[in-house]
Structures are given as structure tokens and as C-alpha cells.
Amino acid sequence: GKQIRIGIVGYGNLGRGVEAAIAKNPDMTLAGIFTRRAPADLKPLFAQTPVHAMASLNEFQQTIDVLILCGGSKDDLPEQGPALAALFNTVDSFDTHARIPEYFAAVDAPAQAHGKTALISIGWDPGMFSINRLYGEALLPDGVTYTFWGKGLSQGHSDAVRRVPGVKAGVQYTLPSPDAIERVRSGARPELSTREKHTRECYVVLEEGADAAVVEKAIVGMPHYFADYDTRVNFINEETLRTEHNRMPHGGFVIRSGNTSEAHAQVVEYSLQLESNPEFTASVLVAYARAAYRLNQQGQFGAKTAFDVAPGLLSIKSPAQLREELL
Ligand SMILES: NC(=O)C1=CN([C@@H]2O[C@H](COP(=O)(O)OP(=O)(O)OC[C@H]3O[C@@H](n4cnc5c(N)ncnc54)[C@H](OP(=O)(O)O)[C@@H]3O)[C@@H](O)[C@H]2O)C=CC1
Ligand SMILES: N[C@@H](C[C@H]1CC(C(=O)O)=NO1)C(=O)O
């Protein structure tokens, strides 16, 4: 049948992951990559992938079904999300949790006004972990939920570090507290503050002449990303970053402990072990692009989150096939 035509906006770790993921979905085809840089500067994963300047995006309104927005949540998506939701169906991974309500509103208005469908904050957290936190609360109303990430590389926090003036390059690792995990797994249902659950470790390459103390202060005090955590900042050179910090593994789990009666405790858990955080996130975005296309065909316009998307819309299988095979 008809292939769903995808455009990638922003070619970083996530954009490259989406290029790979589309090749794994036979009902999808990649119309092209759109970048703010000079297209000739980009080396796509597949030589045949077209690369266009962002300015030419308007010309593709009739030939692209869904845009997957792969920009950074700190500075790119707040501007690109609302602007592009007026022109295309979109899917993004916006993950500045504290700002999701305002981002939802900023994207919903243009999408509604132009009959577009915009799936926001898709990925694993927010995204698949959000869905599993919802399942936990809905299925075991009397209980507690915990989310742990890592040890691994957070792309949102790494992007945020890279945006600090004076930072040339950088990554951020999230480390869960072994003690906190042990207390949760013991069934003790402890009260844990944000600071007690994870610490954050940054590795930063400074621009020439940048002041390390000023950069460190800007990172550790950064609202929404670092201010609520104990954070260490290590300064390294480009060679070390390239050789020791070029892998992007991550993972984690959502656990719900609850009681269905005095007598019976129940536990629900969802976990991820990711060799590549960006490739997994990209694969989630591509499955949701299928849903965005279908929702738009159904006249479901405006901004939506992972909570609003029926699981069947993600599958390449037809509803009848799903009933036969997966029920
Ligand atoms: N919800 C979730 O579970 C997850 C969400 N995310 C989100 O995805 C976002 C993007 O992550 P990630 O792809 O790692 O970010 P990157 O820093 O790799 O890319 C962000 C943007 O920066 C530009 N860029 C990329 N490489 C370069 C370069 N070498 N020089 C100049 N500009 C460059 C690209 O835009 P352009 O091509 O236009 O220059 C790109 O879209 C994160 O900020 C995070 O918020 C990530 C993982 C999980
Ligand atoms: N959005 C995160 C995905 C997970 C990882 C994470 C963290 O390490 O703080 N929080 O959510 C990312 O950008 O990698």
C-alpha cells in the first residue's frame, strides 16, 4: 500500500537514529533530512538520503506526511515545534518535563488551526516510561511508583550541557543510587527525594579561553536539568571525549508496588537496556509517526501525548491481524 513519507528535522544523534529506524519499517520512506547547517556538511548514514536546507521545508508540504523533529529540547524544539505544527503533522521527543504543559499548548494551537496532528514528548522518558507510570497508577491505585535511569548517557542533559556558553562539546551520564534502588526492591516503599535517587556526571570540553568555574556554575545550577541533583562537572580535552565518551548506552526501569488487598502486594515493572539511547528513541518516534499519520487521516487534529495514542495505531499490522496474532 501507500508508504508514509517522513521528513527528519535536525540531524544529530536522534536524526541519524530516525534515518536508521525508517529502513526497518517497510511502510515508511524517508523524503529527506532538513538541517540548519549547510547540507553539504552532513554525512548521512545512507549515501542516497537527500539532505536539504531548512529554508526549503515549505516546498515539501504536499510530499511529506509526517515530520520527525530531532532538535534539542532545550533551545530547538520550543521554537521549531510550534512553527512546524502549523505546516506538517509532527512527532517530537520534547523532554523538559517541567515545561511540557506550556509546550503542549504552544503546539496545540497551530496544529488545531491548520488541521495537523502533533505528537509531543514521545520517546522513553517522557514516552514509554510515562505510559508505564500511568499503567502502574491505574492498575494498582493503592501503591507507589519509582523511576530509575542509568547508568547511562542522557541526550537531553547532554544537549543542555552543550548549549552552555563556553562549552565546545560535552556529555552527561545519569547514575542511579544503588542504595535507593536496594530500598525500593526490598519492598520498603521509601520516600525518596529527587536528589536521593540519581546523581549526574558531566564531561565537558571548553571553548578556547572559556572560564571553567563559570561554566561549572551554569551547569550545576541549571533549572529543570541539574539544580535538583548533585552534579559533578569534569573538564576533558576533545581527544578524551572522542575516545572515551563516544557510546550512548542508557536504560532504566519503572516499578509500581501496590496492594490489591491487605493480604496481597503486587509489583509491575517495565525496564529498558539500551546499547544506543538515540537509536531506541528514534525507533519509538518512527512507530508514533505511523500513528500520527493515521490520527490525521481520522481527523484527530491538535497536540497529543503518548497517553492519547491507542497502542494499535503504532503497529504495522492491521487491527484484524492484531486480533489474530497478539490478543
Ligand atoms: N523523550 C525521550 O525519551 C528522549 C528525548 N531526547 C531528546 O532528543 C533531543 C536531541 O538529542 P540529540 O539528537 O542527542 O541532540 P544533538 O545535540 O545530537 O542534536 C540536536 C541538534 O543539534 C544540531 N546538531 C547536531 N550535530 C551538530 C553538529 N555537529 N554541529 C552543529 N549542530 C549540530 C542538529 O540540528 P541541525 O541539523 O539543524 O543543525 C540537531 O537536530 C535531546 O535534546 C532530548 O531532549 C533524546 C532521547 C530520549
Ligand atoms: N529524555 C532522556 C531519556 C531519559 C534519561 C533520563 C536521565 O538520564 O535523566 N531521563 O529520561 C534523554 O534525553 O536521554
Coordinates of C-alpha atoms and ligand atoms in Angstrom, one line a residue:
G1 CA 0.0 0.0 0.0
K2 CA 0.9 3.7 0.2
Q3 CA 4.2 4.4 2.0
I4 CA 4.2 7.0 4.7
R5 CA 6.7 9.8 3.7
I6 CA 8.8 11.0 6.5
G7 CA 11.0 14.1 6.9
I8 CA 13.7 14.5 9.5
V9 CA 14.2 17.9 11.0
G10 CA 17.6 18.3 12.7
Y11 CA 20.4 15.8 12.1
G12 CA 22.1 14.9 15.4
N13 CA 22.1 11.6 17.3
L14 CA 18.3 11.4 17.1
G15 CA 18.1 12.4 13.4
R16 CA 20.6 9.7 12.5
G17 CA 18.7 7.2 14.6
V18 CA 15.5 8.0 12.7
E19 CA 17.3 7.5 9.4
A20 CA 18.2 4.0 10.5
A21 CA 14.8 3.3 12.0
I22 CA 12.9 4.1 8.8
A23 CA 14.9 1.5 7.0
K24 CA 13.4 -1.1 9.5
N25 CA 9.8 -0.1 8.7
P26 CA 8.8 -1.2 5.2
D27 CA 5.6 1.0 5.2
M28 CA 7.8 4.2 5.5
T29 CA 10.0 6.1 3.2
L30 CA 12.5 8.9 4.0
A31 CA 11.8 12.0 2.0
G32 CA 14.8 13.8 3.3
I33 CA 16.8 15.4 6.1
F34 CA 16.3 19.1 6.8
T35 CA 19.2 20.9 8.6
R36 CA 20.0 24.5 9.7
R37 CA 23.6 23.8 8.6
A38 CA 25.0 23.6 5.1
P39 CA 23.6 20.4 3.6
A40 CA 27.0 19.6 2.1
D41 CA 28.5 19.5 5.6
L42 CA 26.3 16.5 6.6
K43 CA 27.3 12.9 6.1
P44 CA 24.1 10.8 6.2
L45 CA 24.0 7.2 7.3
F46 CA 22.9 6.2 3.8
A47 CA 24.5 8.0 0.8
Q48 CA 21.2 8.2 -1.0
T49 CA 19.4 10.1 1.7
P50 CA 18.5 13.6 0.4
V51 CA 19.7 16.5 2.6
H52 CA 18.0 19.9 2.3
A53 CA 18.4 23.3 3.9
M54 CA 15.7 24.0 6.5
A55 CA 14.6 27.0 4.4
S56 CA 13.3 24.7 1.7
L57 CA 11.0 22.8 4.0
N58 CA 7.9 24.7 2.9
E59 CA 8.2 23.2 -0.6
F60 CA 7.6 19.7 0.8
Q61 CA 4.2 20.3 2.4
Q62 CA 2.5 18.1 -0.2
T63 CA 5.1 15.4 -0.3
I64 CA 5.8 14.8 3.4
D65 CA 3.2 13.1 5.5
V66 CA 5.0 13.4 8.9
L67 CA 8.0 15.4 10.1
I68 CA 10.0 13.9 12.9
L69 CA 11.6 16.8 14.9
C70 CA 15.0 15.8 16.2
G71 CA 16.2 19.1 17.6
G72 CA 17.3 19.7 21.1
S73 CA 14.6 20.2 23.7
K74 CA 16.5 23.0 25.5
D75 CA 16.5 25.5 22.6
D76 CA 15.4 24.0 19.3
L77 CA 12.0 22.4 19.9
P78 CA 10.4 25.3 21.8
E79 CA 10.8 27.3 18.5
Q80 CA 10.6 24.5 15.9
G81 CA 7.7 22.6 17.4
P82 CA 5.0 25.3 17.3
A83 CA 6.3 26.7 13.9
L84 CA 6.3 23.3 12.1
A85 CA 3.0 22.1 13.7
A86 CA 1.2 24.7 11.6
L87 CA 2.6 23.2 8.3
F88 CA 3.0 19.4 8.9
N89 CA 2.0 16.5 11.0
T90 CA 4.8 16.2 13.5
V91 CA 6.3 13.9 16.2
D92 CA 8.9 15.1 18.7
S93 CA 10.7 14.0 21.8
F94 CA 10.4 17.1 23.9
D95 CA 11.7 16.1 27.3
T96 CA 11.9 19.2 29.6
H97 CA 9.3 17.7 31.9
A98 CA 8.5 20.9 33.8
R99 CA 7.8 22.7 30.6
I100 CA 5.6 20.1 28.9
P101 CA 2.2 21.7 29.7
E102 CA 3.3 25.1 28.2
Y103 CA 4.9 23.3 25.2
F104 CA 1.7 21.3 24.6
A105 CA -0.3 24.5 24.5
A106 CA 2.2 26.2 22.2
V107 CA 2.0 23.3 19.7
D108 CA -1.7 22.6 20.0
A109 CA -2.9 26.0 18.8
P110 CA -1.2 26.0 15.4
A111 CA -1.9 22.3 14.9
Q112 CA -5.6 22.7 15.6
A113 CA -5.8 25.9 13.4
H114 CA -4.3 24.1 10.4
G115 CA -5.8 20.6 10.8
K116 CA -2.5 19.0 11.7
T117 CA -1.6 16.3 14.3
A118 CA 1.3 16.8 16.6
L119 CA 2.5 14.0 18.9
I120 CA 4.8 15.6 21.5
S121 CA 7.1 14.2 24.2
I122 CA 7.4 10.8 22.5
G123 CA 10.4 8.5 23.3
W124 CA 11.1 6.6 26.5
D125 CA 11.0 9.3 29.3
P126 CA 8.9 11.1 28.6
G127 CA 7.1 8.4 26.5
M128 CA 7.2 4.7 27.2
F129 CA 8.1 5.3 30.9
S130 CA 5.3 7.8 31.2
I131 CA 2.8 5.2 29.8
N132 CA 4.1 2.6 32.4
R133 CA 3.8 5.1 35.2
L134 CA 0.2 5.6 34.1
Y135 CA -0.4 1.8 34.0
G136 CA 1.0 1.4 37.5
E137 CA -1.3 4.1 39.0
A138 CA -4.4 3.0 37.1
L139 CA -3.9 -0.8 37.7
L140 CA -2.7 -0.5 41.3
P141 CA -4.3 2.6 42.7
D142 CA -3.1 1.7 46.2
G143 CA 0.7 1.8 45.8
V144 CA 3.9 3.7 44.9
T145 CA 5.8 4.3 41.7
Y146 CA 9.5 4.7 41.2
T147 CA 11.5 5.6 38.1
F148 CA 15.2 5.0 37.8
W149 CA 17.5 5.8 34.9
G150 CA 21.0 4.6 34.0
K151 CA 23.8 4.4 34.5
G152 CA 23.8 5.9 31.0
L153 CA 24.0 8.9 28.8
S154 CA 21.1 11.3 28.8
Q155 CA 20.7 13.0 25.5
G156 CA 18.5 15.8 26.9
H157 CA 21.0 16.7 29.6
S158 CA 24.0 16.3 27.2
D159 CA 22.2 18.7 24.7
A160 CA 21.6 21.1 27.6
V161 CA 25.3 21.0 28.6
R162 CA 26.3 21.6 25.0
R163 CA 24.2 24.8 25.0
V164 CA 26.0 26.5 27.9
P165 CA 28.2 29.4 26.7
G166 CA 31.8 28.4 26.7
V167 CA 31.1 24.7 26.2
K168 CA 32.6 23.3 22.9
A169 CA 31.3 19.7 23.4
G170 CA 30.1 17.5 26.2
V171 CA 28.1 14.6 27.6
Q172 CA 26.1 13.8 30.7
Y173 CA 25.7 10.5 32.5
T174 CA 22.9 9.7 34.9
L175 CA 23.8 7.4 37.8
P176 CA 21.1 5.8 39.9
S177 CA 21.7 5.5 43.7
P178 CA 22.4 1.8 44.4
D179 CA 21.1 2.4 48.0
A180 CA 17.8 3.9 46.7
I181 CA 17.3 1.0 44.3
E182 CA 18.0 -1.5 47.0
R183 CA 15.5 0.1 49.3
V184 CA 12.8 0.1 46.6
R185 CA 13.5 -3.5 45.6
S186 CA 13.3 -4.6 49.3
G187 CA 9.6 -3.5 49.1
A188 CA 10.1 -0.9 51.8
R189 CA 8.3 1.7 49.7
P190 CA 10.6 4.6 50.9
E191 CA 10.1 8.3 50.5
L192 CA 12.9 9.3 48.1
S193 CA 13.7 12.9 47.0
T194 CA 14.9 13.7 43.5
R195 CA 18.4 14.2 44.9
E196 CA 18.4 10.8 46.7
K197 CA 17.6 8.8 43.5
H198 CA 20.2 9.9 41.0
T199 CA 23.5 11.9 40.6
R200 CA 24.7 13.5 37.4
E201 CA 28.2 13.4 35.9
C202 CA 29.2 15.7 33.1
Y203 CA 32.3 15.6 30.9
V204 CA 32.9 19.0 29.2
V205 CA 35.3 20.3 26.6
L206 CA 35.7 24.0 27.0
E207 CA 35.9 26.6 24.2
E208 CA 39.3 28.4 23.9
G209 CA 39.5 30.9 26.8
A210 CA 36.3 29.9 28.5
D211 CA 36.2 30.1 32.3
A212 CA 35.8 26.6 33.8
A213 CA 34.3 28.0 37.1
V214 CA 31.7 30.0 35.3
V215 CA 30.7 27.0 33.0
E216 CA 30.5 24.6 36.0
K217 CA 28.3 27.1 37.9
A218 CA 26.0 27.4 34.9
I219 CA 25.6 23.7 34.6
V220 CA 25.1 22.7 38.2
G221 CA 22.5 25.5 38.8
M222 CA 20.6 24.9 35.6
P223 CA 16.9 24.8 36.4
H224 CA 14.9 21.6 35.4
Y225 CA 18.1 19.8 34.3
F226 CA 20.7 19.9 37.1
A227 CA 19.5 22.2 40.0
D228 CA 17.7 19.4 41.9
Y229 CA 20.6 16.9 41.6
D230 CA 24.2 16.5 43.0
T231 CA 26.1 17.1 39.8
R232 CA 29.9 16.8 39.1
V233 CA 31.5 18.5 36.1
N234 CA 34.8 17.1 34.7
F235 CA 36.8 19.1 32.2
I236 CA 38.5 17.0 29.5
N237 CA 40.0 17.5 26.1
E238 CA 38.4 16.7 22.7
E239 CA 40.6 13.6 22.2
T240 CA 39.4 12.1 25.5
L241 CA 35.8 12.9 24.6
R242 CA 36.1 11.3 21.3
T243 CA 37.8 8.1 22.5
E244 CA 36.2 7.6 26.0
H245 CA 32.7 9.1 25.5
N246 CA 31.5 8.1 22.1
R247 CA 29.0 5.4 23.1
M248 CA 25.4 6.4 24.2
P249 CA 24.1 3.5 26.3
H250 CA 21.2 4.0 28.7
G251 CA 18.2 2.4 30.2
G252 CA 16.3 2.1 33.5
F253 CA 13.0 0.9 34.9
V254 CA 9.6 2.0 36.2
I255 CA 8.4 -0.1 39.1
R256 CA 4.9 0.1 40.8
S257 CA 4.4 -1.6 44.1
G258 CA 0.8 -1.8 45.2
N259 CA -1.7 -3.7 47.3
T260 CA -5.0 -5.1 45.8
S261 CA -6.0 -6.1 49.3
E262 CA -4.4 -6.1 52.8
A263 CA -3.2 -9.7 52.1
H264 CA -1.7 -9.2 48.6
A265 CA 1.1 -7.0 47.4
Q266 CA 1.6 -6.8 43.6
V267 CA 4.5 -5.5 41.6
V268 CA 4.5 -4.2 38.0
E269 CA 7.8 -3.4 36.3
Y270 CA 8.9 -2.1 32.8
S271 CA 12.6 -1.9 32.0
L272 CA 15.0 -0.9 29.2
Q273 CA 18.6 -1.9 28.5
L274 CA 19.7 0.3 25.6
E275 CA 23.0 0.0 23.7
S276 CA 22.0 3.1 21.9
N277 CA 19.7 5.6 23.6
P278 CA 19.3 7.7 20.4
E279 CA 18.5 4.7 18.2
F280 CA 15.9 3.3 20.5
T281 CA 14.3 6.8 21.0
A282 CA 14.3 7.2 17.2
S283 CA 12.6 3.8 16.8
V284 CA 9.8 4.9 19.2
L285 CA 9.4 8.2 17.2
V286 CA 9.1 6.3 13.9
A287 CA 6.4 4.0 15.3
Y288 CA 4.5 7.0 16.6
A289 CA 4.9 8.7 13.2
R290 CA 2.7 5.8 11.8
A291 CA 0.1 6.7 14.5
A292 CA 0.4 10.5 13.7
Y293 CA -0.4 9.8 10.1
R294 CA -3.4 7.6 10.9
L295 CA -4.7 10.0 13.5
N296 CA -4.6 12.9 11.0
Q297 CA -6.4 10.7 8.4
Q298 CA -9.1 10.2 11.1
G299 CA -9.4 14.0 11.6
Q300 CA -7.8 13.9 15.0
F301 CA -6.1 17.3 15.0
G302 CA -4.0 19.2 17.5
A303 CA -1.3 18.2 20.0
K304 CA -1.4 14.8 21.7
T305 CA 0.9 12.9 24.1
A306 CA 1.7 9.2 24.3
F307 CA -1.3 8.9 26.6
D308 CA -3.6 9.8 23.8
V309 CA -2.4 7.2 21.3
A310 CA -4.1 3.8 21.2
P311 CA -1.4 1.1 21.0
G312 CA -2.8 -0.5 17.9
L313 CA -2.1 2.7 15.9
L314 CA 1.6 2.0 16.4
S315 CA 1.6 -1.4 14.7
I316 CA 2.3 -2.1 11.1
K317 CA -0.2 -4.9 11.4
S318 CA -3.9 -4.3 10.7
P319 CA -6.4 -4.4 13.6
A320 CA -7.6 -7.8 12.3
Q321 CA -4.1 -9.2 12.2
L322 CA -3.5 -7.8 15.7
R323 CA -6.7 -9.6 16.9
E324 CA -5.5 -12.8 15.4
E325 CA -1.8 -12.6 16.4
L326 CA -1.4 -10.6 19.6
L327 CA -4.6 -10.9 21.6
Ligands
LIG1 N1 11.8 11.7 25.2 C1 12.9 10.9 25.3 O1 12.9 9.8 25.8 C2 14.2 11.4 24.7 C3 14.3 12.7 24.2 N2 15.5 13.1 23.6 C4 15.6 14.5 23.1 O2 16.3 14.5 21.9 C5 17.0 15.7 21.8 C6 18.0 15.6 20.7 O3 19.1 14.8 21.2 P1 20.4 14.6 20.2 O4 20.0 14.1 18.9 O5 21.3 13.7 21.0 O6 20.9 16.1 20.1 P2 22.1 16.6 19.2 O7 22.9 17.6 20.0 O8 22.8 15.4 18.6 O9 21.3 17.3 18.0 C7 20.5 18.4 18.3 C8 20.5 19.3 17.1 O10 21.8 20.0 17.0 C9 22.2 20.1 15.6 N3 23.5 19.4 15.5 C10 23.7 18.1 15.6 N4 25.1 17.9 15.5 C11 25.7 19.1 15.2 C12 27.0 19.5 15.0 N5 28.0 18.6 14.9 N6 27.2 20.8 14.8 C13 26.2 21.7 14.8 N7 24.9 21.4 15.1 C14 24.7 20.1 15.3 C15 21.2 19.4 14.8 O11 20.3 20.4 14.1 P3 20.7 20.9 12.6 O12 20.9 19.7 11.8 O13 19.6 21.8 12.2 O14 22.0 21.7 12.8 C16 20.4 18.6 15.8 O15 19.0 18.5 15.4 C17 17.5 15.9 23.2 O16 17.7 17.3 23.4 C18 16.4 15.3 24.1 O17 15.7 16.4 24.6 C19 16.6 12.2 23.5 C20 16.5 10.9 23.9 C21 15.3 10.4 24.6
LIG2 N1 14.9 12.2 28.0 C1 16.1 11.3 28.4 C2 15.6 9.9 28.5 C3 15.6 9.5 30.0 C4 17.0 9.5 30.5 C5 16.9 10.5 31.6 C6 18.1 10.9 32.5 O1 19.1 10.2 32.4 O2 17.9 11.8 33.3 N2 15.7 11.0 31.7 O3 14.9 10.5 30.8 C7 17.2 11.5 27.4 O4 17.3 12.6 26.8 O5 18.1 10.6 27.2

